CSV table of C-alpha atoms and ligand atoms in Angstrom, one decimal:
chain,number,residue,atom,x,y,z
A,1,MET,CA,-23.0,112.5,-75.1
A,2,THR,CA,-21.1,114.3,-71.8
A,3,VAL,CA,-23.6,114.4,-68.9
A,4,VAL,CA,-23.1,117.9,-67.2
A,5,VAL,CA,-24.0,118.2,-63.3
A,6,THR,CA,-23.6,121.6,-62.3
A,7,VAL,CA,-24.4,122.5,-58.3
A,8,ASP,CA,-23.5,126.7,-57.1
A,9,GLY,CA,-24.4,128.2,-53.8
A,10,PRO,CA,-22.6,130.4,-51.0
A,11,ALA,CA,-20.3,128.7,-49.1
A,12,GLY,CA,-21.5,126.6,-47.0
A,13,ALA,CA,-25.0,125.2,-48.6
A,14,GLY,CA,-23.4,122.1,-48.6
A,15,LYS,CA,-22.4,121.5,-52.2
A,16,SER,CA,-19.3,119.3,-51.5
A,17,SER,CA,-21.3,116.9,-49.6
A,18,ALA,CA,-24.1,117.1,-51.6
A,19,SER,CA,-22.1,117.2,-54.9
A,20,ARG,CA,-19.5,114.4,-53.6
A,21,ARG,CA,-21.9,112.0,-53.2
A,22,LEU,CA,-24.5,112.8,-56.1
A,23,ALA,CA,-20.9,112.5,-58.3
A,24,GLU,CA,-20.7,108.5,-56.5
A,25,ARG,CA,-24.5,107.6,-56.7
A,26,LEU,CA,-24.3,108.1,-60.1
A,27,GLN,CA,-20.7,107.6,-60.6
A,28,LEU,CA,-19.8,110.9,-62.7
A,29,LEU,CA,-16.5,112.7,-62.2
A,30,HIS,CA,-16.3,115.5,-59.0
A,31,VAL,CA,-15.0,118.9,-59.3
A,32,ASP,CA,-14.2,120.6,-57.1
A,33,THR,CA,-13.9,123.9,-58.6
A,34,GLY,CA,-13.8,126.0,-54.6
A,35,ALA,CA,-10.1,124.2,-54.8
A,36,MET,CA,-8.1,125.6,-57.3
A,37,TYR,CA,-9.2,129.1,-56.6
A,38,ARG,CA,-7.9,127.9,-53.3
A,39,ALA,CA,-4.9,126.1,-54.4
A,40,VAL,CA,-3.8,129.2,-56.5
A,41,ALA,CA,-4.1,131.8,-53.9
A,42,LEU,CA,-2.6,129.3,-51.5
A,43,VAL,CA,0.7,129.2,-53.4
A,44,ALA,CA,-0.1,133.5,-54.4
A,45,ALA,CA,1.0,133.5,-50.7
A,46,GLU,CA,3.1,132.0,-50.9
A,47,ARG,CA,5.3,132.8,-53.2
A,48,GLY,CA,4.8,136.5,-52.3
A,49,VAL,CA,2.6,137.1,-55.8
A,50,GLY,CA,0.6,140.7,-54.2
A,51,LEU,CA,-3.6,139.4,-55.1
A,52,GLU,CA,-4.1,142.3,-56.9
A,53,ASP,CA,-1.0,142.1,-58.9
A,54,ASP,CA,-2.6,140.6,-62.8
A,55,GLY,CA,0.3,140.1,-64.2
A,56,ALA,CA,2.6,138.2,-61.6
A,57,LEU,CA,-1.2,136.1,-61.2
A,58,GLY,CA,-1.2,135.1,-65.0
A,59,ARG,CA,2.4,134.6,-64.6
A,60,LEU,CA,1.6,132.4,-62.0
A,61,LEU,CA,-0.9,130.8,-63.4
A,62,GLU,CA,0.7,129.2,-66.8
A,63,GLY,CA,3.9,127.6,-64.9
A,64,LEU,CA,1.5,126.0,-62.5
A,65,ARG,CA,0.4,122.2,-63.3
A,66,PHE,CA,-2.4,120.8,-61.3
A,67,ALA,CA,-4.4,117.1,-61.1
A,68,PHE,CA,-7.3,115.9,-59.7
A,69,ASP,CA,-7.4,112.1,-58.4
A,70,LEU,CA,-9.5,110.6,-56.0
A,71,GLY,CA,-10.2,113.4,-54.4
A,72,ARG,CA,-6.7,114.8,-54.2
A,73,ILE,CA,-5.6,117.7,-55.2
A,74,THR,CA,-1.9,118.7,-55.7
A,75,VAL,CA,-0.2,121.6,-57.8
A,76,ASP,CA,3.4,121.1,-59.9
A,77,GLY,CA,3.1,117.3,-57.3
A,78,ARG,CA,2.5,119.1,-54.6
A,79,ASP,CA,-0.6,118.3,-52.4
A,80,VAL,CA,-2.1,120.9,-51.1
A,81,SER,CA,-6.1,118.8,-50.6
A,82,GLU,CA,-5.3,119.8,-46.5
A,83,ALA,CA,-3.4,123.1,-46.4
A,84,ILE,CA,-6.1,124.6,-48.6
A,85,ARG,CA,-8.9,123.9,-46.4
A,86,ARG,CA,-7.5,126.9,-43.5
A,87,ARG,CA,-10.2,129.4,-42.9
A,88,GLU,CA,-7.6,132.0,-44.2
A,89,VAL,CA,-7.2,130.4,-47.6
A,90,GLY,CA,-10.9,130.3,-47.7
A,91,GLU,CA,-9.9,133.9,-47.3
A,92,LEU,CA,-7.4,134.4,-49.8
A,93,ALA,CA,-9.2,132.2,-51.8
A,94,SER,CA,-12.1,135.3,-52.2
A,95,ARG,CA,-10.5,137.7,-53.2
A,96,VAL,CA,-7.8,136.0,-56.1
A,97,SER,CA,-11.2,134.5,-57.7
A,98,ALA,CA,-12.8,138.2,-58.9
A,99,ARG,CA,-8.9,138.9,-61.1
A,100,PRO,CA,-10.6,137.5,-64.9
A,101,VAL,CA,-6.7,136.6,-65.3
A,102,VAL,CA,-7.5,133.8,-62.8
A,103,ARG,CA,-11.0,132.9,-64.1
A,104,ARG,CA,-9.7,131.9,-67.0
A,105,ARG,CA,-7.2,130.0,-66.6
A,106,LEU,CA,-9.3,128.2,-64.8
A,107,VAL,CA,-12.7,128.0,-66.2
A,108,ALA,CA,-10.4,126.6,-69.0
A,109,LEU,CA,-9.5,124.5,-67.0
A,110,GLN,CA,-12.5,123.2,-65.8
A,111,ARG,CA,-14.2,122.3,-69.8
A,112,SER,CA,-11.7,120.0,-69.8
A,113,LEU,CA,-12.3,118.1,-67.3
A,114,ALA,CA,-16.0,117.4,-68.7
A,115,ALA,CA,-15.6,113.5,-69.9
A,116,SER,CA,-17.7,111.2,-71.2
A,117,PRO,CA,-19.7,110.0,-69.3
A,118,GLY,CA,-19.9,112.9,-67.0
A,119,VAL,CA,-19.6,115.1,-64.2
A,120,VAL,CA,-20.4,116.6,-61.2
A,121,MET,CA,-19.6,120.5,-60.4
A,122,GLU,CA,-19.5,122.6,-58.0
A,123,GLY,CA,-18.5,126.2,-57.2
A,124,ARG,CA,-19.9,129.4,-57.7
A,125,ASP,CA,-20.5,130.2,-61.4
A,126,ILE,CA,-20.6,126.9,-63.2
A,127,GLY,CA,-24.4,127.6,-63.8
A,128,THR,CA,-23.6,130.6,-65.6
A,129,VAL,CA,-20.4,130.5,-67.3
A,130,VAL,CA,-18.3,127.5,-67.2
A,131,PHE,CA,-21.1,125.4,-68.6
A,132,PRO,CA,-24.3,127.2,-69.2
A,133,ASP,CA,-25.8,124.5,-71.4
A,134,ALA,CA,-24.9,122.0,-69.0
A,135,SER,CA,-27.1,119.3,-68.4
A,136,VAL,CA,-29.0,120.1,-64.8
A,137,LYS,CA,-27.7,123.5,-62.6
A,138,PHE,CA,-28.8,123.4,-58.7
A,139,PHE,CA,-28.3,125.5,-57.0
A,140,LEU,CA,-28.0,125.3,-52.8
A,141,THR,CA,-29.0,128.1,-50.5
A,142,ALA,CA,-29.0,127.6,-46.2
A,143,SER,CA,-29.9,130.2,-43.7
A,144,PRO,CA,-26.6,131.7,-43.1
A,145,GLY,CA,-27.1,130.8,-39.2
A,146,GLU,CA,-27.0,127.4,-40.7
A,147,ARG,CA,-24.1,127.6,-43.1
A,148,ALA,CA,-21.7,129.0,-40.0
A,149,HIS,CA,-22.7,126.2,-38.1
A,150,ARG,CA,-21.8,123.3,-40.9
A,151,ARG,CA,-18.5,125.6,-41.6
A,152,ALA,CA,-17.3,125.7,-38.2
A,153,LEU,CA,-18.2,121.6,-37.8
A,154,GLU,CA,-15.8,121.1,-40.7
A,155,LEU,CA,-13.5,123.4,-39.4
A,156,HIS,CA,-13.6,121.4,-36.1
A,157,ALA,CA,-12.9,118.6,-37.8
A,158,THR,CA,-9.9,119.7,-39.0
A,159,GLY,CA,-8.3,120.8,-35.8
A,160,GLN,CA,-9.5,124.5,-36.4
A,161,THR,CA,-11.1,126.4,-33.3
A,162,VAL,CA,-13.8,129.3,-34.5
A,163,ASP,CA,-15.9,131.0,-32.9
A,164,GLU,CA,-19.8,131.2,-34.7
A,165,ALA,CA,-20.4,133.8,-34.8
A,166,ALA,CA,-16.8,135.7,-36.3
A,167,LEU,CA,-17.3,132.9,-38.7
A,168,ALA,CA,-20.9,133.5,-39.7
A,169,ALA,CA,-19.1,137.4,-40.3
A,170,GLU,CA,-17.2,136.2,-42.0
A,171,LEU,CA,-18.9,133.7,-44.5
A,172,ALA,CA,-20.9,137.2,-45.5
A,173,ARG,CA,-18.3,139.0,-46.6
A,174,ARG,CA,-17.1,136.6,-48.3
A,175,ASP,CA,-20.2,136.1,-50.3
A,176,GLU,CA,-21.0,139.4,-51.2
A,177,ARG,CA,-17.6,139.6,-52.0
A,178,ASP,CA,-18.7,136.6,-54.1
A,179,SER,CA,-22.5,138.3,-54.9
A,180,THR,CA,-21.0,141.9,-56.6
A,181,ARG,CA,-17.6,141.2,-58.4
A,182,ALA,CA,-17.1,142.4,-61.7
A,183,VAL,CA,-16.9,139.4,-63.4
A,184,ALA,CA,-19.0,135.5,-62.4
A,185,PRO,CA,-20.7,137.3,-60.0
A,186,LEU,CA,-22.5,134.1,-58.1
A,187,ARG,CA,-26.4,133.8,-58.6
A,188,PRO,CA,-28.7,131.4,-60.1
A,189,ALA,CA,-28.7,130.8,-62.9
A,190,ALA,CA,-32.6,131.7,-65.0
A,191,ASP,CA,-32.8,127.6,-65.3
A,192,ALA,CA,-31.5,126.3,-62.4
A,193,ILE,CA,-33.3,124.3,-59.9
A,194,VAL,CA,-32.8,125.8,-56.2
A,195,LEU,CA,-33.0,124.0,-52.6
A,196,ASP,CA,-32.7,125.4,-49.3
A,197,THR,CA,-31.0,122.9,-47.9
A,198,SER,CA,-31.4,124.5,-43.9
A,199,THR,CA,-33.5,121.9,-43.1
A,200,LEU,CA,-32.9,119.4,-45.2
A,201,SER,CA,-30.4,116.4,-44.2
A,202,LEU,CA,-27.9,115.8,-46.7
A,203,ASP,CA,-29.7,112.3,-47.6
A,204,ASP,CA,-32.9,114.1,-48.3
A,205,VAL,CA,-30.6,116.4,-50.6
A,206,VAL,CA,-28.4,114.1,-52.7
A,207,ALA,CA,-31.6,111.4,-52.6
A,208,GLU,CA,-34.0,115.0,-54.5
A,209,MET,CA,-30.8,116.2,-56.4
A,210,GLU,CA,-30.6,112.0,-57.6
A,211,ARG,CA,-33.7,112.1,-58.9
A,212,VAL,CA,-34.1,115.3,-60.7
A,213,VAL,CA,-30.7,114.0,-62.5
A,214,ARG,CA,-32.1,110.2,-63.5
A,215,ALA,CA,-35.7,111.9,-65.0
A,216,ARG,CA,-34.0,114.7,-67.0
A,217,THR,CA,-31.2,112.6,-67.9
A,218,ALA,CA,-29.7,108.9,-70.5
A,219,LEU,CA,-28.0,107.6,-67.4
A,220,PRO,CA,-28.0,104.1,-66.9
A,221,GLY,CA,-29.3,102.2,-64.4
A,222,GLY,CA,-30.0,103.5,-60.5
B,1,DC,O1,-16.5,126.6,-52.3
B,1,DC,P1,-15.0,127.3,-51.7
B,1,DC,O2,-15.8,128.4,-50.1
B,1,DC,O3,-14.3,126.7,-51.2
B,1,DC,O4,-14.7,128.7,-52.5
B,1,DC,C1,-13.4,129.3,-52.5
B,1,DC,C2,-13.1,130.4,-52.8
B,1,DC,O5,-13.4,130.3,-54.4
B,1,DC,C3,-14.8,131.3,-52.8
B,1,DC,O6,-15.5,132.6,-52.0
B,1,DC,C4,-14.9,131.8,-54.6
B,1,DC,C5,-14.1,131.5,-55.1
B,1,DC,N1,-14.5,130.6,-56.5
B,1,DC,C6,-15.0,131.0,-57.2
B,1,DC,O7,-15.3,132.4,-58.2
B,1,DC,N2,-15.9,130.6,-58.3
B,1,DC,C7,-16.3,129.2,-58.7
B,1,DC,N3,-16.4,128.5,-59.1
B,1,DC,C8,-15.4,128.5,-56.9
B,1,DC,C9,-14.6,128.7,-56.6
């Protein structure tokens, strides 16, 4: 049986660090679906494709070949792992991710990545749309101030300068768009375990997630 662990939540809630570590501990594949939306947004912007032009987006997606390996993402053989982390790409990704034509293609790709022994997949709609029957679902949240602070640290680490107040406003706008869009809005699945990570260390978050997954599935070890 393939174990599917879903991790959803808003930007800066700690999904990526926690999912990556959890996957390592459980020896499962880790898939960051936000990176896919970012990659589509990056390539669309580079090629002058309008982010609201469904016909052109559909044609663009037809031709793109994504590959994931060891935490790197390549599109048509080009490694875009760093380029997609730029701040403006997050904003473009939020816009392009509201288009049904984009979601259809990426959801199909995401479903194809669940292979034995299992996967930890993070995003916004993984527990609600991509894998509604997942083995275990988590929804990570944190206070807006803490999320902006964490995002600022991440951007600093990649050499980008940020004003935390502006970043907080940007995240709030992005969450509002991600939560209110017509298709696959950001919300916890009815059966998701909601973890507020504001005052928890990464170790604590991962330990709690690992405990729940091991209790509910038949993964070996631990
Ligand atoms: O997790 P992230 O910040 O890298 O995601 C970038 C954008 O992609 C985010 O604003 C919303 C969108 N996204 C989505 O709509 N569905 C997903 N499963 C993952 C990300």
